[in-house]
């Protein structure tokens, strides 16, 4: 199975900050990488698919980039509703696998 | 509007089985794979497997073979997952969501399964 690693398990930032969350794969995944947001109440939402495509309705302050084995999610101008845990997920090969998550908190 | 309504929380005894459901609406139920994902308390997400509602074909994560059984009822646009021979390791929140080309665009609210004597 492909292992997905989010080395930062928690991150503290101030409102208005630009935040970058990283994710690496144990092998190349050809940009087949998604990002999800999970709110404290458990609600899960898709943010980004195929590395950099913004899902419908997701604010443009969210963006994704990367290639090969290394990917990142950037939130520009952090807002209070962005407090959540963020997960990356690869779909290059079954079984799909997720990163361990990065919990974003307000400083 | 796509909606995925999952069944309510379950408290089950060790060794028992439980079947949870996910009722879909707002899209073509047979047009997308239905996926199931496990989240143990405080842990990350694990993909259990998926089912093709059109023909019932399934694909399981090897880790969950023999643990989870996925089925659908096309007449009611409902997906089911049965978890067998439950242990404390199966206590978790389970999510469903349709797969569109490798990503789950919409997620159910989750079903909490607690395994306890």
mmCIF file of C-alpha atoms in Angstrom:
data_model
loop_
_atom_site.group_PDB
_atom_site.id
_atom_site.type_symbol
_atom_site.label_atom_id
_atom_site.label_comp_id
_atom_site.label_asym_id
_atom_site.label_seq_id
_atom_site.Cartn_x
_atom_site.Cartn_y
_atom_site.Cartn_z
ATOM 1 C CA UNK A 1 0.000 0.000 0.000
ATOM 2 C CA UNK A 2 1.120 3.569 -0.611
ATOM 3 C CA UNK A 3 1.888 5.378 2.638
ATOM 4 C CA UNK A 4 0.901 9.000 2.980
ATOM 5 C CA UNK A 5 2.774 11.088 5.522
ATOM 6 C CA UNK A 6 1.779 14.437 6.952
ATOM 7 C CA UNK A 7 4.787 15.264 9.099
ATOM 8 C CA UNK A 8 3.063 18.147 10.884
ATOM 9 C CA UNK A 9 0.324 16.761 13.090
ATOM 10 C CA UNK A 10 -0.707 20.140 14.459
ATOM 11 C CA UNK A 11 -0.177 23.707 13.416
ATOM 12 C CA UNK A 12 -0.969 26.992 15.113
ATOM 13 C CA UNK A 13 -1.495 30.164 13.073
ATOM 14 C CA UNK A 14 -3.069 33.595 13.351
ATOM 15 C CA UNK A 15 -6.119 34.860 11.531
ATOM 16 C CA UNK A 16 -5.081 36.323 8.200
ATOM 17 C CA UNK A 17 -1.949 34.145 7.986
ATOM 18 C CA UNK A 18 -0.933 32.066 4.999
ATOM 19 C CA UNK A 19 -0.677 28.409 6.012
ATOM 20 C CA UNK A 20 0.879 25.521 4.129
ATOM 21 C CA UNK A 21 0.226 21.867 4.979
ATOM 22 C CA UNK A 22 2.473 19.215 3.475
ATOM 23 C CA UNK A 23 1.925 15.625 2.467
ATOM 24 C CA UNK A 24 4.328 13.090 1.020
ATOM 25 C CA UNK A 25 3.747 9.737 -0.597
ATOM 26 C CA UNK A 26 5.923 6.645 -0.276
ATOM 27 C CA UNK A 27 6.060 6.477 -4.067
ATOM 28 C CA UNK A 28 5.096 8.663 -6.970
ATOM 29 C CA UNK A 29 1.333 9.159 -7.275
ATOM 30 C CA UNK A 30 1.139 11.133 -10.508
ATOM 31 C CA UNK A 31 -0.863 14.004 -9.000
ATOM 32 C CA UNK A 32 -3.680 11.669 -7.884
ATOM 33 C CA UNK A 33 -3.961 13.522 -4.617
ATOM 34 C CA UNK A 34 -6.972 14.976 -2.820
ATOM 35 C CA UNK A 35 -7.374 17.167 0.261
ATOM 36 C CA UNK A 36 -10.226 16.954 2.752
ATOM 37 C CA UNK A 37 -11.262 19.119 5.675
ATOM 38 C CA UNK A 38 -12.768 17.622 8.820
ATOM 39 C CA UNK A 39 -14.442 19.984 11.250
ATOM 40 C CA UNK A 40 -14.472 19.328 15.008
ATOM 41 C CA UNK A 41 -18.040 18.009 14.734
ATOM 42 C CA UNK A 42 -16.843 15.285 12.350
ATOM 43 C CA UNK A 43 -18.163 16.789 9.133
ATOM 44 C CA UNK A 44 -15.893 15.949 6.208
ATOM 45 C CA UNK A 45 -15.642 18.004 3.030
ATOM 46 C CA UNK A 46 -13.632 17.715 -0.151
ATOM 47 C CA UNK A 47 -11.469 20.768 -0.784
ATOM 48 C CA UNK A 48 -9.076 19.911 -3.600
ATOM 49 C CA UNK A 49 -8.940 17.026 -6.069
ATOM 50 C CA UNK A 50 -6.233 15.967 -8.513
ATOM 51 C CA UNK A 51 -3.617 18.020 -6.672
ATOM 52 C CA UNK A 52 -4.892 21.483 -7.548
ATOM 53 C CA UNK A 53 -8.516 21.446 -8.723
ATOM 54 C CA UNK A 54 -10.813 23.351 -6.395
ATOM 55 C CA UNK A 55 -14.048 21.524 -5.530
ATOM 56 C CA UNK A 56 -17.256 23.396 -6.208
ATOM 57 C CA UNK A 57 -18.145 25.887 -3.500
ATOM 58 C CA UNK A 58 -14.724 25.848 -1.825
ATOM 59 C CA UNK A 59 -13.328 29.343 -1.201
ATOM 60 C CA UNK A 60 -10.520 30.442 -3.486
ATOM 61 C CA UNK A 61 -8.215 30.998 -0.497
ATOM 62 C CA UNK A 62 -7.619 27.222 -0.646
ATOM 63 C CA UNK A 63 -5.122 25.979 -3.206
ATOM 64 C CA UNK A 64 -3.114 22.852 -3.853
ATOM 65 C CA UNK A 65 0.146 22.051 -5.567
ATOM 66 C CA UNK A 66 2.769 19.383 -5.927
ATOM 67 C CA UNK A 67 4.065 16.574 -8.053
ATOM 68 C CA UNK A 68 5.741 13.216 -7.764
ATOM 69 C CA UNK A 69 5.737 12.336 -4.092
ATOM 70 C CA UNK A 70 5.370 15.778 -2.479
ATOM 71 C CA UNK A 71 2.187 17.814 -2.251
ATOM 72 C CA UNK A 72 0.857 20.748 -0.301
ATOM 73 C CA UNK A 73 -2.324 22.546 0.606
ATOM 74 C CA UNK A 74 -2.168 26.310 1.112
ATOM 75 C CA UNK A 75 -4.730 28.422 2.893
ATOM 76 C CA UNK A 76 -4.211 32.105 2.313
ATOM 77 C CA UNK A 77 -5.768 34.656 4.661
ATOM 78 C CA UNK A 78 -6.764 32.205 7.417
ATOM 79 C CA UNK A 79 -10.328 32.614 8.649
ATOM 80 C CA UNK A 80 -11.953 31.313 11.866
ATOM 81 C CA UNK A 81 -14.009 28.703 9.987
ATOM 82 C CA UNK A 82 -10.807 27.101 8.713
ATOM 83 C CA UNK A 83 -10.169 25.557 12.128
ATOM 84 C CA UNK A 84 -10.219 21.879 11.298
ATOM 85 C CA UNK A 85 -8.084 18.846 10.593
ATOM 86 C CA UNK A 86 -6.821 18.431 7.038
ATOM 87 C CA UNK A 87 -6.155 15.088 5.370
ATOM 88 C CA UNK A 88 -4.492 14.199 2.119
ATOM 89 C CA UNK A 89 -5.560 11.084 0.211
ATOM 90 C CA UNK A 90 -3.978 9.301 -2.732
ATOM 91 C CA UNK A 91 -5.932 7.498 -5.399
ATOM 92 C CA UNK A 92 -3.089 6.434 -7.638
ATOM 93 C CA UNK A 93 -3.463 2.846 -6.476
ATOM 94 C CA UNK A 94 -6.007 0.883 -4.504
ATOM 95 C CA UNK A 95 -6.384 0.760 -1.619
ATOM 96 C CA UNK A 96 -6.805 4.490 -1.257
ATOM 97 C CA UNK A 97 -4.772 5.753 1.677
ATOM 98 C CA UNK A 98 -4.919 8.894 3.772
ATOM 99 C CA UNK A 99 -2.330 10.931 5.565
ATOM 100 C CA UNK A 100 -2.380 11.108 9.341
ATOM 101 C CA UNK A 101 -3.951 14.552 9.347
ATOM 102 C CA UNK A 102 -2.835 18.049 10.290
ATOM 103 C CA UNK A 103 -4.862 19.825 12.945
ATOM 104 C CA UNK A 104 -5.004 23.563 12.409
ATOM 105 C CA UNK A 105 -5.537 25.799 15.411
ATOM 106 C CA UNK A 106 -5.755 29.531 15.908
ATOM 107 C CA UNK A 107 -2.836 31.127 17.743
ATOM 108 C CA UNK B 1 -28.651 18.564 -3.643
ATOM 109 C CA UNK B 2 -26.610 15.475 -2.859
ATOM 110 C CA UNK B 3 -27.493 14.016 0.526
ATOM 111 C CA UNK B 4 -26.181 10.962 2.314
ATOM 112 C CA UNK B 5 -28.177 10.040 5.385
ATOM 113 C CA UNK B 6 -26.505 7.447 7.565
ATOM 114 C CA UNK B 7 -28.158 5.327 10.216
ATOM 115 C CA UNK B 8 -27.853 6.129 13.879
ATOM 116 C CA UNK B 9 -25.277 5.143 16.483
ATOM 117 C CA UNK B 10 -24.941 1.503 17.426
ATOM 118 C CA UNK B 11 -23.892 -0.133 20.687
ATOM 119 C CA UNK B 12 -23.048 -3.765 20.097
ATOM 120 C CA UNK B 13 -21.514 -6.573 22.079
ATOM 121 C CA UNK B 14 -18.166 -8.142 21.229
ATOM 122 C CA UNK B 15 -18.532 -11.001 18.790
ATOM 123 C CA UNK B 16 -21.772 -9.666 17.346
ATOM 124 C CA UNK B 17 -22.384 -8.145 13.942
ATOM 125 C CA UNK B 18 -23.902 -4.822 12.962
ATOM 126 C CA UNK B 19 -25.305 -3.461 9.731
ATOM 127 C CA UNK B 20 -25.244 0.254 9.066
ATOM 128 C CA UNK B 21 -26.861 2.082 6.198
ATOM 129 C CA UNK B 22 -26.354 5.082 3.962
ATOM 130 C CA UNK B 23 -29.343 6.441 2.056
ATOM 131 C CA UNK B 24 -28.383 8.505 -0.968
ATOM 132 C CA UNK B 25 -30.383 11.160 -2.757
ATOM 133 C CA UNK B 26 -29.826 13.984 -5.197
ATOM 134 C CA UNK B 27 -27.746 12.067 -7.720
ATOM 135 C CA UNK B 28 -27.799 8.892 -9.818
ATOM 136 C CA UNK B 29 -27.201 6.208 -7.182
ATOM 137 C CA UNK B 30 -26.121 3.568 -9.710
ATOM 138 C CA UNK B 31 -23.776 5.939 -11.500
ATOM 139 C CA UNK B 32 -21.078 6.157 -8.818
ATOM 140 C CA UNK B 33 -19.198 3.747 -6.605
ATOM 141 C CA UNK B 34 -20.130 3.999 -2.916
ATOM 142 C CA UNK B 35 -17.162 4.079 -0.582
ATOM 143 C CA UNK B 36 -16.879 3.389 3.126
ATOM 144 C CA UNK B 37 -14.257 4.919 5.408
ATOM 145 C CA UNK B 38 -13.387 4.156 9.043
ATOM 146 C CA UNK B 39 -12.170 6.648 11.613
ATOM 147 C CA UNK B 40 -11.156 5.337 14.995
ATOM 148 C CA UNK B 41 -11.317 7.842 17.838
ATOM 149 C CA UNK B 42 -8.623 10.462 17.452
ATOM 150 C CA UNK B 43 -7.145 8.661 14.471
ATOM 151 C CA UNK B 44 -6.913 9.203 10.751
ATOM 152 C CA UNK B 45 -9.148 7.868 7.992
ATOM 153 C CA UNK B 46 -8.981 4.344 6.578
ATOM 154 C CA UNK B 47 -10.591 3.323 3.322
ATOM 155 C CA UNK B 48 -12.580 0.117 3.807
ATOM 156 C CA UNK B 49 -13.714 -0.493 0.249
ATOM 157 C CA UNK B 50 -16.299 0.362 -2.332
ATOM 158 C CA UNK B 51 -19.237 -1.113 -4.179
ATOM 159 C CA UNK B 52 -20.603 -0.505 -7.624
ATOM 160 C CA UNK B 53 -24.344 -0.037 -7.035
ATOM 161 C CA UNK B 54 -25.073 -0.788 -10.679
ATOM 162 C CA UNK B 55 -23.917 -4.415 -10.565
ATOM 163 C CA UNK B 56 -22.920 -5.063 -6.953
ATOM 164 C CA UNK B 57 -19.218 -5.510 -7.698
ATOM 165 C CA UNK B 58 -17.079 -4.835 -4.649
ATOM 166 C CA UNK B 59 -13.442 -4.032 -3.916
ATOM 167 C CA UNK B 60 -12.151 -4.317 -0.387
ATOM 168 C CA UNK B 61 -9.055 -3.040 1.299
ATOM 169 C CA UNK B 62 -7.250 -6.273 2.189
ATOM 170 C CA UNK B 63 -7.233 -5.153 5.822
ATOM 171 C CA UNK B 64 -11.031 -5.276 5.934
ATOM 172 C CA UNK B 65 -11.683 -8.467 4.018
ATOM 173 C CA UNK B 66 -13.730 -10.739 6.226
ATOM 174 C CA UNK B 67 -14.582 -7.820 8.496
ATOM 175 C CA UNK B 68 -16.820 -5.736 6.257
ATOM 176 C CA UNK B 69 -19.459 -6.763 3.735
ATOM 177 C CA UNK B 70 -20.821 -4.134 1.362
ATOM 178 C CA UNK B 71 -24.230 -4.380 -0.274
ATOM 179 C CA UNK B 72 -26.754 -2.056 -1.893
ATOM 180 C CA UNK B 73 -30.497 -1.859 -2.319
ATOM 181 C CA UNK B 74 -31.045 -0.090 -5.629
ATOM 182 C CA UNK B 75 -34.778 0.198 -5.041
ATOM 183 C CA UNK B 76 -34.189 2.517 -2.098
ATOM 184 C CA UNK B 77 -30.820 4.002 -3.161
ATOM 185 C CA UNK B 78 -29.326 2.707 0.051
ATOM 186 C CA UNK B 79 -25.895 1.251 0.664
ATOM 187 C CA UNK B 80 -25.222 -1.044 3.591
ATOM 188 C CA UNK B 81 -22.120 -2.176 5.372
ATOM 189 C CA UNK B 82 -22.168 -5.156 7.713
ATOM 190 C CA UNK B 83 -19.338 -5.473 10.188
ATOM 191 C CA UNK B 84 -18.698 -8.980 11.453
ATOM 192 C CA UNK B 85 -17.284 -10.505 14.639
ATOM 193 C CA UNK B 86 -16.898 -7.155 16.291
ATOM 194 C CA UNK B 87 -14.097 -6.358 18.716
ATOM 195 C CA UNK B 88 -13.091 -3.167 20.489
ATOM 196 C CA UNK B 89 -10.843 -2.397 17.507
ATOM 197 C CA UNK B 90 -13.972 -1.924 15.415
ATOM 198 C CA UNK B 91 -15.280 0.883 17.619
ATOM 199 C CA UNK B 92 -15.155 3.866 15.293
ATOM 200 C CA UNK B 93 -17.099 6.297 13.189
ATOM 201 C CA UNK B 94 -17.890 4.966 9.741
ATOM 202 C CA UNK B 95 -18.533 7.260 6.781
ATOM 203 C CA UNK B 96 -20.026 6.633 3.364
ATOM 204 C CA UNK B 97 -19.576 8.676 0.214
ATOM 205 C CA UNK B 98 -19.871 8.314 -3.570
ATOM 206 C CA UNK B 99 -16.715 8.188 -5.606
ATOM 207 C CA UNK B 100 -16.315 10.390 -8.595
ATOM 208 C CA UNK B 101 -13.066 9.523 -10.335
ATOM 209 C CA UNK B 102 -11.098 8.891 -7.191
ATOM 210 C CA UNK B 103 -12.397 11.475 -4.805
ATOM 211 C CA UNK B 104 -15.330 11.498 -2.411
ATOM 212 C CA UNK B 105 -17.068 14.762 -3.158
ATOM 213 C CA UNK B 106 -19.818 14.251 -0.600
ATOM 214 C CA UNK B 107 -19.735 12.491 2.742
ATOM 215 C CA UNK B 108 -22.363 11.145 5.065
ATOM 216 C CA UNK B 109 -22.513 12.472 8.606
ATOM 217 C CA UNK B 110 -20.924 9.311 9.983
ATOM 218 C CA UNK B 111 -22.231 6.432 12.105
ATOM 219 C CA UNK B 112 -20.676 5.747 15.481
ATOM 220 C CA UNK B 113 -20.263 2.077 16.293
ATOM 221 C CA UNK B 114 -19.314 1.249 19.867
ATOM 222 C CA UNK B 115 -18.340 -2.285 20.754
ATOM 223 C CA UNK B 116 -18.756 -2.947 24.443
ATOM 224 C CA UNK B 117 -20.031 -5.678 26.718
#
